[in-house]
Amino acid sequence: MSIRHTTVLAAMLLLGTAPFAQAADKPTDPQIAHIAYTAGVIDVETAKLAIEKSKNKEVVDFANDMVRDHEAVNVQALDLVKKLKVTPEDNATSKALTKAAAEERAKLAKLDGAAFDKAYVDNEVAYHKQVNGALETLLIPSAQNAELKSLLETGLKIFQGHEQHAEHVAGTLK
């Protein structure tokens, strides 16, 4: 599966359009918390691979930003679920995202140099577009708890900046 196909699959899952995505129509707050946390973990793991493999300063700087920001949002998410006494609920969407991301990281791990940098950054652009779309159209509107909704809205603003940053970095790569 190519980077684009993986991203499309992840988007379909996040948006609940895949036939086996059980979190489809309107996920519950525990499912939303798990999906959002999982999406952050996925980006952190992929960014750590980029930090390890890339020799391009701009790519490494971007990846370091992804680790810092996604880990910070996930800490806030964990603090919130503890405060609310909510247990994030694993679901078909989270599982499928995790599986697709592992496959994508395995493909990225086989690349080196400029090919790796381009594939990583292109994937980041597409991934952030899809996650941002899912936040806007499904996760935020479905969230029932005001604090969870607020955290998701804050995350969306941060991740929209990530998308723009990824597009900028993509434009600098050959």
PDB file of C-alpha atoms in Angstrom:
ATOM      1  CA  MET A   1       0.000   0.000   0.000  1.00  0.00           C
ATOM      2  CA  SER A   2       1.493   3.364  -0.956  1.00  0.00           C
ATOM      3  CA  ILE A   3       1.727   6.348   1.367  1.00  0.00           C
ATOM      4  CA  ARG A   4      -1.288   7.911  -0.305  1.00  0.00           C
ATOM      5  CA  HIS A   5      -3.344   4.714  -0.038  1.00  0.00           C
ATOM      6  CA  THR A   6      -2.446   4.364   3.638  1.00  0.00           C
ATOM      7  CA  THR A   7      -3.428   7.950   4.248  1.00  0.00           C
ATOM      8  CA  VAL A   8      -6.694   7.504   2.397  1.00  0.00           C
ATOM      9  CA  LEU A   9      -7.414   4.375   4.446  1.00  0.00           C
ATOM     10  CA  ALA A  10      -6.655   6.257   7.660  1.00  0.00           C
ATOM     11  CA  ALA A  11      -8.905   9.096   6.543  1.00  0.00           C
ATOM     12  CA  MET A  12     -11.722   6.727   5.687  1.00  0.00           C
ATOM     13  CA  LEU A  13     -11.382   5.137   9.090  1.00  0.00           C
ATOM     14  CA  LEU A  14     -11.257   8.441  10.904  1.00  0.00           C
ATOM     15  CA  LEU A  15     -14.230   9.703   8.976  1.00  0.00           C
ATOM     16  CA  GLY A  16     -16.162   6.498   9.552  1.00  0.00           C
ATOM     17  CA  THR A  17     -16.610   5.647   5.892  1.00  0.00           C
ATOM     18  CA  ALA A  18     -14.883   2.278   5.954  1.00  0.00           C
ATOM     19  CA  PRO A  19     -17.421  -0.535   6.245  1.00  0.00           C
ATOM     20  CA  PHE A  20     -15.643  -2.084   9.235  1.00  0.00           C
ATOM     21  CA  ALA A  21     -15.139   1.118  11.223  1.00  0.00           C
ATOM     22  CA  GLN A  22     -17.386   0.527  14.210  1.00  0.00           C
ATOM     23  CA  ALA A  23     -16.817   4.051  15.533  1.00  0.00           C
ATOM     24  CA  ALA A  24     -18.639   5.217  12.424  1.00  0.00           C
ATOM     25  CA  ASP A  25     -21.625   7.526  12.721  1.00  0.00           C
ATOM     26  CA  LYS A  26     -21.052   9.209  16.046  1.00  0.00           C
ATOM     27  CA  PRO A  27     -18.236   7.941  18.253  1.00  0.00           C
ATOM     28  CA  THR A  28     -18.595   8.221  22.012  1.00  0.00           C
ATOM     29  CA  ASP A  29     -16.329  10.451  24.086  1.00  0.00           C
ATOM     30  CA  PRO A  30     -14.231   7.443  25.268  1.00  0.00           C
ATOM     31  CA  GLN A  31     -13.810   6.354  21.635  1.00  0.00           C
ATOM     32  CA  ILE A  32     -12.970   9.908  20.542  1.00  0.00           C
ATOM     33  CA  ALA A  33     -10.355  10.157  23.286  1.00  0.00           C
ATOM     34  CA  HIS A  34      -8.770   6.908  22.133  1.00  0.00           C
ATOM     35  CA  ILE A  35      -8.819   7.850  18.431  1.00  0.00           C
ATOM     36  CA  ALA A  36      -7.296  11.278  19.102  1.00  0.00           C
ATOM     37  CA  TYR A  37      -4.623   9.863  21.415  1.00  0.00           C
ATOM     38  CA  THR A  38      -3.804   7.106  18.913  1.00  0.00           C
ATOM     39  CA  ALA A  39      -3.432   9.624  16.079  1.00  0.00           C
ATOM     40  CA  GLY A  40      -0.973  11.602  18.212  1.00  0.00           C
ATOM     41  CA  VAL A  41       1.056   8.516  19.129  1.00  0.00           C
ATOM     42  CA  ILE A  42       1.234   7.546  15.466  1.00  0.00           C
ATOM     43  CA  ASP A  43       2.682  10.923  14.509  1.00  0.00           C
ATOM     44  CA  VAL A  44       5.196  10.821  17.375  1.00  0.00           C
ATOM     45  CA  GLU A  45       6.418   7.359  16.350  1.00  0.00           C
ATOM     46  CA  THR A  46       6.742   8.391  12.701  1.00  0.00           C
ATOM     47  CA  ALA A  47       8.552  11.601  13.683  1.00  0.00           C
ATOM     48  CA  LYS A  48      11.023   9.643  15.821  1.00  0.00           C
ATOM     49  CA  LEU A  49      11.820   7.526  12.777  1.00  0.00           C
ATOM     50  CA  ALA A  50      12.463  10.725  10.798  1.00  0.00           C
ATOM     51  CA  ILE A  51      14.762  12.070  13.528  1.00  0.00           C
ATOM     52  CA  GLU A  52      16.708   8.823  13.391  1.00  0.00           C
ATOM     53  CA  LYS A  53      16.942   8.525   9.585  1.00  0.00           C
ATOM     54  CA  SER A  54      16.980  12.009   8.106  1.00  0.00           C
ATOM     55  CA  LYS A  55      20.104  14.088   7.558  1.00  0.00           C
ATOM     56  CA  ASN A  56      18.070  17.103   6.382  1.00  0.00           C
ATOM     57  CA  LYS A  57      18.012  19.759   9.130  1.00  0.00           C
ATOM     58  CA  GLU A  58      14.608  21.132   8.131  1.00  0.00           C
ATOM     59  CA  VAL A  59      13.055  17.645   8.137  1.00  0.00           C
ATOM     60  CA  VAL A  60      14.622  16.806  11.515  1.00  0.00           C
ATOM     61  CA  ASP A  61      13.505  20.138  12.988  1.00  0.00           C
ATOM     62  CA  PHE A  62       9.971  19.507  11.732  1.00  0.00           C
ATOM     63  CA  ALA A  63      10.004  15.977  13.186  1.00  0.00           C
ATOM     64  CA  ASN A  64      11.219  17.318  16.542  1.00  0.00           C
ATOM     65  CA  ASP A  65       8.309  19.793  16.503  1.00  0.00           C
ATOM     66  CA  MET A  66       5.900  16.896  15.841  1.00  0.00           C
ATOM     67  CA  VAL A  67       7.259  14.930  18.807  1.00  0.00           C
ATOM     68  CA  ARG A  68       7.110  17.933  21.130  1.00  0.00           C
ATOM     69  CA  ASP A  69       3.632  19.099  20.136  1.00  0.00           C
ATOM     70  CA  HIS A  70       1.899  15.724  19.846  1.00  0.00           C
ATOM     71  CA  GLU A  71       3.371  14.476  23.115  1.00  0.00           C
ATOM     72  CA  ALA A  72       2.239  17.670  24.852  1.00  0.00           C
ATOM     73  CA  VAL A  73      -1.321  17.355  23.521  1.00  0.00           C
ATOM     74  CA  ASN A  74      -1.417  13.677  24.493  1.00  0.00           C
ATOM     75  CA  VAL A  75      -0.304  14.544  28.049  1.00  0.00           C
ATOM     76  CA  GLN A  76      -3.162  17.054  28.217  1.00  0.00           C
ATOM     77  CA  ALA A  77      -5.554  14.411  26.888  1.00  0.00           C
ATOM     78  CA  LEU A  78      -4.440  11.871  29.500  1.00  0.00           C
ATOM     79  CA  ASP A  79      -4.769  14.466  32.253  1.00  0.00           C
ATOM     80  CA  LEU A  80      -8.277  15.286  31.053  1.00  0.00           C
ATOM     81  CA  VAL A  81      -9.495  11.683  30.925  1.00  0.00           C
ATOM     82  CA  LYS A  82      -8.125  11.124  34.442  1.00  0.00           C
ATOM     83  CA  LYS A  83      -9.884  14.269  35.672  1.00  0.00           C
ATOM     84  CA  LEU A  84     -13.147  13.210  34.036  1.00  0.00           C
ATOM     85  CA  LYS A  85     -12.702   9.599  35.189  1.00  0.00           C
ATOM     86  CA  VAL A  86     -13.176   8.411  31.608  1.00  0.00           C
ATOM     87  CA  THR A  87     -11.450   5.331  30.264  1.00  0.00           C
ATOM     88  CA  PRO A  88     -10.491   5.745  26.597  1.00  0.00           C
ATOM     89  CA  GLU A  89     -12.148   2.969  24.622  1.00  0.00           C
ATOM     90  CA  ASP A  90     -10.180   1.094  22.011  1.00  0.00           C
ATOM     91  CA  ASN A  91     -12.190   0.723  18.832  1.00  0.00           C
ATOM     92  CA  ALA A  92     -11.990  -0.433  15.238  1.00  0.00           C
ATOM     93  CA  THR A  93     -10.840   2.983  14.047  1.00  0.00           C
ATOM     94  CA  SER A  94      -7.935   3.155  16.512  1.00  0.00           C
ATOM     95  CA  LYS A  95      -6.886  -0.403  15.699  1.00  0.00           C
ATOM     96  CA  ALA A  96      -6.999   0.181  11.950  1.00  0.00           C
ATOM     97  CA  LEU A  97      -5.052   3.442  12.279  1.00  0.00           C
ATOM     98  CA  THR A  98      -2.384   1.685  14.320  1.00  0.00           C
ATOM     99  CA  LYS A  99      -2.103  -1.156  11.806  1.00  0.00           C
ATOM    100  CA  ALA A 100      -1.893   1.187   8.796  1.00  0.00           C
ATOM    101  CA  ALA A 101       0.688   3.368  10.556  1.00  0.00           C
ATOM    102  CA  ALA A 102       2.889   0.380  11.398  1.00  0.00           C
ATOM    103  CA  GLU A 103       2.819  -0.675   7.749  1.00  0.00           C
ATOM    104  CA  GLU A 104       3.679   2.874   6.659  1.00  0.00           C
ATOM    105  CA  ARG A 105       6.573   3.153   9.124  1.00  0.00           C
ATOM    106  CA  ALA A 106       7.935  -0.163   7.836  1.00  0.00           C
ATOM    107  CA  LYS A 107       7.902   1.230   4.283  1.00  0.00           C
ATOM    108  CA  LEU A 108       9.514   4.492   5.383  1.00  0.00           C
ATOM    109  CA  ALA A 109      12.192   2.558   7.284  1.00  0.00           C
ATOM    110  CA  LYS A 110      13.333   0.993   3.993  1.00  0.00           C
ATOM    111  CA  LEU A 111      13.987   4.413   2.426  1.00  0.00           C
ATOM    112  CA  ASP A 112      17.053   6.611   2.828  1.00  0.00           C
ATOM    113  CA  GLY A 113      18.208  10.112   2.026  1.00  0.00           C
ATOM    114  CA  ALA A 114      16.076  12.388  -0.119  1.00  0.00           C
ATOM    115  CA  ALA A 115      13.619   9.570  -0.900  1.00  0.00           C
ATOM    116  CA  PHE A 116      12.944   9.104   2.810  1.00  0.00           C
ATOM    117  CA  ASP A 117      12.639  12.843   3.445  1.00  0.00           C
ATOM    118  CA  LYS A 118      10.155  13.325   0.612  1.00  0.00           C
ATOM    119  CA  ALA A 119       8.054  10.289   1.552  1.00  0.00           C
ATOM    120  CA  TYR A 120       8.003  11.279   5.237  1.00  0.00           C
ATOM    121  CA  VAL A 121       7.038  14.895   4.619  1.00  0.00           C
ATOM    122  CA  ASP A 122       4.459  14.017   1.946  1.00  0.00           C
ATOM    123  CA  ASN A 123       2.922  11.558   4.396  1.00  0.00           C
ATOM    124  CA  GLU A 124       2.862  14.246   7.105  1.00  0.00           C
ATOM    125  CA  VAL A 125       1.041  16.676   4.818  1.00  0.00           C
ATOM    126  CA  ALA A 126      -1.573  14.083   3.901  1.00  0.00           C
ATOM    127  CA  TYR A 127      -1.886  12.720   7.455  1.00  0.00           C
ATOM    128  CA  HIS A 128      -2.451  16.164   8.977  1.00  0.00           C
ATOM    129  CA  LYS A 129      -5.012  17.049   6.282  1.00  0.00           C
ATOM    130  CA  GLN A 130      -6.952  13.888   7.061  1.00  0.00           C
ATOM    131  CA  VAL A 131      -6.708  14.140  10.842  1.00  0.00           C
ATOM    132  CA  ASN A 132      -7.703  17.808  10.710  1.00  0.00           C
ATOM    133  CA  GLY A 133     -10.668  16.923   8.521  1.00  0.00           C
ATOM    134  CA  ALA A 134     -11.729  14.182  10.929  1.00  0.00           C
ATOM    135  CA  LEU A 135     -11.403  16.555  13.874  1.00  0.00           C
ATOM    136  CA  GLU A 136     -13.529  19.188  12.126  1.00  0.00           C
ATOM    137  CA  THR A 137     -16.225  16.958  10.677  1.00  0.00           C
ATOM    138  CA  LEU A 138     -16.521  14.042  13.111  1.00  0.00           C
ATOM    139  CA  LEU A 139     -14.598  14.144  16.363  1.00  0.00           C
ATOM    140  CA  ILE A 140     -15.291  17.723  17.524  1.00  0.00           C
ATOM    141  CA  PRO A 141     -18.982  17.681  16.517  1.00  0.00           C
ATOM    142  CA  SER A 142     -19.454  14.260  18.172  1.00  0.00           C
ATOM    143  CA  ALA A 143     -17.752  15.160  21.467  1.00  0.00           C
ATOM    144  CA  GLN A 144     -20.308  15.555  24.246  1.00  0.00           C
ATOM    145  CA  ASN A 145     -18.001  16.779  27.024  1.00  0.00           C
ATOM    146  CA  ALA A 146     -17.169  20.488  26.758  1.00  0.00           C
ATOM    147  CA  GLU A 147     -13.605  20.046  28.047  1.00  0.00           C
ATOM    148  CA  LEU A 148     -12.894  17.243  25.579  1.00  0.00           C
ATOM    149  CA  LYS A 149     -14.364  19.345  22.765  1.00  0.00           C
ATOM    150  CA  SER A 150     -12.179  22.293  23.824  1.00  0.00           C
ATOM    151  CA  LEU A 151      -9.036  20.146  23.874  1.00  0.00           C
ATOM    152  CA  LEU A 152      -9.863  18.804  20.411  1.00  0.00           C
ATOM    153  CA  GLU A 153     -10.408  22.361  19.125  1.00  0.00           C
ATOM    154  CA  THR A 154      -7.043  23.439  20.564  1.00  0.00           C
ATOM    155  CA  GLY A 155      -5.423  20.402  18.995  1.00  0.00           C
ATOM    156  CA  LEU A 156      -7.005  21.249  15.657  1.00  0.00           C
ATOM    157  CA  LYS A 157      -5.450  24.731  15.694  1.00  0.00           C
ATOM    158  CA  ILE A 158      -2.023  23.260  16.481  1.00  0.00           C
ATOM    159  CA  PHE A 159      -2.365  20.543  13.849  1.00  0.00           C
ATOM    160  CA  GLN A 160      -3.501  23.015  11.192  1.00  0.00           C
ATOM    161  CA  GLY A 161      -0.191  24.769  11.836  1.00  0.00           C
ATOM    162  CA  HIS A 162       1.565  21.416  11.449  1.00  0.00           C
ATOM    163  CA  GLU A 163      -0.119  20.901   8.105  1.00  0.00           C
ATOM    164  CA  GLN A 164       1.081  24.312   6.888  1.00  0.00           C
ATOM    165  CA  HIS A 165       4.585  23.652   8.226  1.00  0.00           C
ATOM    166  CA  ALA A 166       4.671  20.241   6.512  1.00  0.00           C
ATOM    167  CA  GLU A 167       3.558  21.851   3.235  1.00  0.00           C
ATOM    168  CA  HIS A 168       6.352  24.417   3.585  1.00  0.00           C
ATOM    169  CA  VAL A 169       8.969  21.711   4.227  1.00  0.00           C
ATOM    170  CA  ALA A 170       7.605  19.665   1.303  1.00  0.00           C
ATOM    171  CA  GLY A 171       8.077  22.688  -0.928  1.00  0.00           C
ATOM    172  CA  THR A 172      11.775  22.857  -0.008  1.00  0.00           C
ATOM    173  CA  LEU A 173      12.489  19.219  -0.922  1.00  0.00           C
ATOM    174  CA  LYS A 174      13.453  18.156  -4.424  1.00  0.00           C
TER     175      LYS A 174
END
